[in-house]
Tab-separated table of C-alpha atoms in Angstrom:
chain	number	residue	atom	x	y	z
A	1	MET	CA	-62.266	78.119	226.871
A	2	THR	CA	-61.951	74.730	228.552
A	3	ASP	CA	-58.622	72.942	228.968
A	4	GLU	CA	-59.715	70.441	226.319
A	5	SER	CA	-60.561	73.248	223.888
A	6	GLU	CA	-57.255	74.977	224.602
A	7	ARG	CA	-55.354	71.735	223.884
A	8	ALA	CA	-57.263	71.251	220.618
A	9	VAL	CA	-56.559	74.803	219.426
A	10	ARG	CA	-52.899	74.521	220.442
A	11	ALA	CA	-52.536	71.220	218.547
A	12	ALA	CA	-54.061	72.753	215.408
A	13	MET	CA	-51.802	75.809	215.694
A	14	GLU	CA	-48.730	73.627	216.098
A	15	GLY	CA	-49.718	71.642	212.993
A	16	GLU	CA	-50.352	74.830	211.005
A	17	LEU	CA	-46.944	76.226	211.922
A	18	ARG	CA	-45.224	72.929	211.088
A	19	LEU	CA	-46.746	73.049	207.599
A	20	LEU	CA	-44.979	76.380	207.096
A	21	GLU	CA	-41.534	75.085	208.100
A	22	PRO	CA	-39.140	74.671	205.146
A	23	GLU	CA	-37.970	71.237	206.375
A	24	VAL	CA	-41.534	69.933	206.606
A	25	ARG	CA	-42.569	71.398	203.245
A	26	ALA	CA	-39.586	69.708	201.601
A	27	SER	CA	-40.778	66.292	202.812
A	28	PRO	CA	-43.943	64.884	201.203
A	29	GLU	CA	-44.142	62.302	203.996
A	30	ARG	CA	-44.151	64.990	206.688
A	31	VAL	CA	-46.709	67.094	204.810
A	32	LEU	CA	-48.968	64.052	204.435
A	33	GLU	CA	-48.828	63.500	208.197
A	34	LEU	CA	-50.535	66.874	208.618
A	35	LEU	CA	-53.069	66.853	205.769
A	36	ASP	CA	-56.402	65.087	205.934
A	37	PRO	CA	-56.876	62.636	203.017
A	38	GLU	CA	-59.900	64.769	201.999
A	39	PHE	CA	-57.929	68.040	202.183
A	40	THR	CA	-58.893	70.899	199.857
A	41	GLU	CA	-57.677	74.464	199.609
A	42	ILE	CA	-58.769	77.617	197.881
A	43	GLY	CA	-55.490	79.441	197.451
A	44	ALA	CA	-54.792	83.156	197.500
A	45	SER	CA	-54.721	82.958	193.688
A	46	GLY	CA	-58.253	81.510	193.619
A	47	ARG	CA	-56.919	78.123	192.536
A	48	ARG	CA	-58.430	74.986	194.074
A	49	TRP	CA	-55.869	72.549	195.505
A	50	ASP	CA	-56.047	68.934	196.667
A	51	VAL	CA	-53.493	66.736	198.420
A	52	ALA	CA	-51.602	65.806	195.225
A	53	SER	CA	-51.338	69.365	193.924
A	54	ILE	CA	-50.368	70.806	197.302
A	55	LEU	CA	-47.498	68.307	197.592
A	56	THR	CA	-46.053	69.721	194.383
A	57	ALA	CA	-46.396	73.289	195.650
A	58	THR	CA	-44.979	72.695	199.125
A	59	GLY	CA	-41.896	70.995	197.709
A	60	ASP	CA	-41.026	73.822	195.299
A	61	GLY	CA	-38.444	75.388	197.618
A	62	THR	CA	-39.937	78.904	197.684
A	63	VAL	CA	-40.201	78.676	201.466
A	64	SER	CA	-36.682	78.321	202.809
A	65	PRO	CA	-34.697	79.297	205.895
A	66	GLU	CA	-33.639	82.364	203.894
A	67	SER	CA	-37.237	83.133	202.859
A	68	PRO	CA	-39.537	81.989	205.699
A	69	VAL	CA	-43.255	82.567	206.087
A	70	ASN	CA	-43.974	85.011	208.892
A	71	VAL	CA	-47.186	84.471	210.854
A	72	THR	CA	-49.057	87.043	212.946
A	73	GLU	CA	-52.376	87.282	214.773
A	74	MET	CA	-53.051	83.548	214.837
A	75	SER	CA	-56.144	82.590	216.769
A	76	GLY	CA	-58.374	79.575	216.951
A	77	VAL	CA	-61.715	78.343	218.147
A	78	VAL	CA	-63.281	74.920	218.605
A	79	LEU	CA	-66.323	74.708	216.322
A	80	ALA	CA	-67.390	71.254	217.538
A	81	PRO	CA	-65.649	68.364	219.289
A	82	GLY	CA	-62.667	67.438	217.112
A	83	ILE	CA	-63.015	70.488	214.791
A	84	VAL	CA	-60.849	73.621	215.107
A	85	HIS	CA	-60.943	76.774	212.976
A	86	LEU	CA	-57.769	78.897	212.783
A	87	THR	CA	-57.226	82.339	211.283
A	88	TYR	CA	-53.995	84.306	210.870
A	89	PHE	CA	-51.992	86.559	208.582
A	90	SER	CA	-48.994	85.274	206.677
A	91	GLU	CA	-46.315	87.331	204.995
A	92	HIS	CA	-43.953	85.798	202.458
A	93	GLN	CA	-41.851	87.469	199.796
A	94	GLY	CA	-43.712	90.764	200.228
A	95	ARG	CA	-47.164	89.218	199.975
A	96	ARG	CA	-49.608	89.422	202.904
A	97	VAL	CA	-52.440	86.881	203.022
A	98	TRP	CA	-55.349	86.436	205.453
A	99	ARG	CA	-55.572	82.694	206.075
A	100	SER	CA	-58.260	80.421	207.433
A	101	SER	CA	-58.038	76.692	208.036
A	102	VAL	CA	-60.138	73.921	209.501
A	103	TRP	CA	-58.441	71.098	211.377
A	104	ARG	CA	-60.113	67.879	212.407
A	105	LEU	CA	-59.073	65.195	214.834
A	106	THR	CA	-58.622	61.795	213.200
A	107	ASP	CA	-57.357	58.443	214.445
A	108	ALA	CA	-53.929	59.594	213.210
A	109	GLY	CA	-54.104	62.938	215.061
A	110	TRP	CA	-54.941	66.496	214.052
A	111	ARG	CA	-55.058	66.998	210.279
A	112	MET	CA	-55.782	70.040	208.131
A	113	TYR	CA	-59.074	69.457	206.338
A	114	PHE	CA	-59.560	72.815	204.581
A	115	HIS	CA	-57.515	75.960	203.967
A	116	GLN	CA	-58.196	79.285	202.268
A	117	GLY	CA	-55.988	82.286	201.632
A	118	THR	CA	-57.186	85.769	200.690
A	119	PRO	CA	-54.685	88.467	199.658
A	120	THR	CA	-54.793	91.649	201.720
A	121	GLY	CA	-53.712	95.165	200.894
């Protein structure tokens, strides 16, 4: 992986982890800094989310310092210039989910464009 690719993957990973922080999730402004305006998600429940609906979910307080999201096995790859694909496992409140997200570089920085979660056994 080139230095440029490594920086892109690292930036996407940092953004992904910030979106899981309770302080960031509690702030619609901070969440919006990390989501692409065209963001969509297919959640672990099968529900389709957009920016407006995800703001409601991230601000619900279920992720807190007392109940954090634990992340393991995060990896990333550059699919094309300015496009990074991440995968990882998350565990929260006894639920393990295999996650996949696509980040793209915009004039405002790296933003999550797409996310999907699939429950695992």
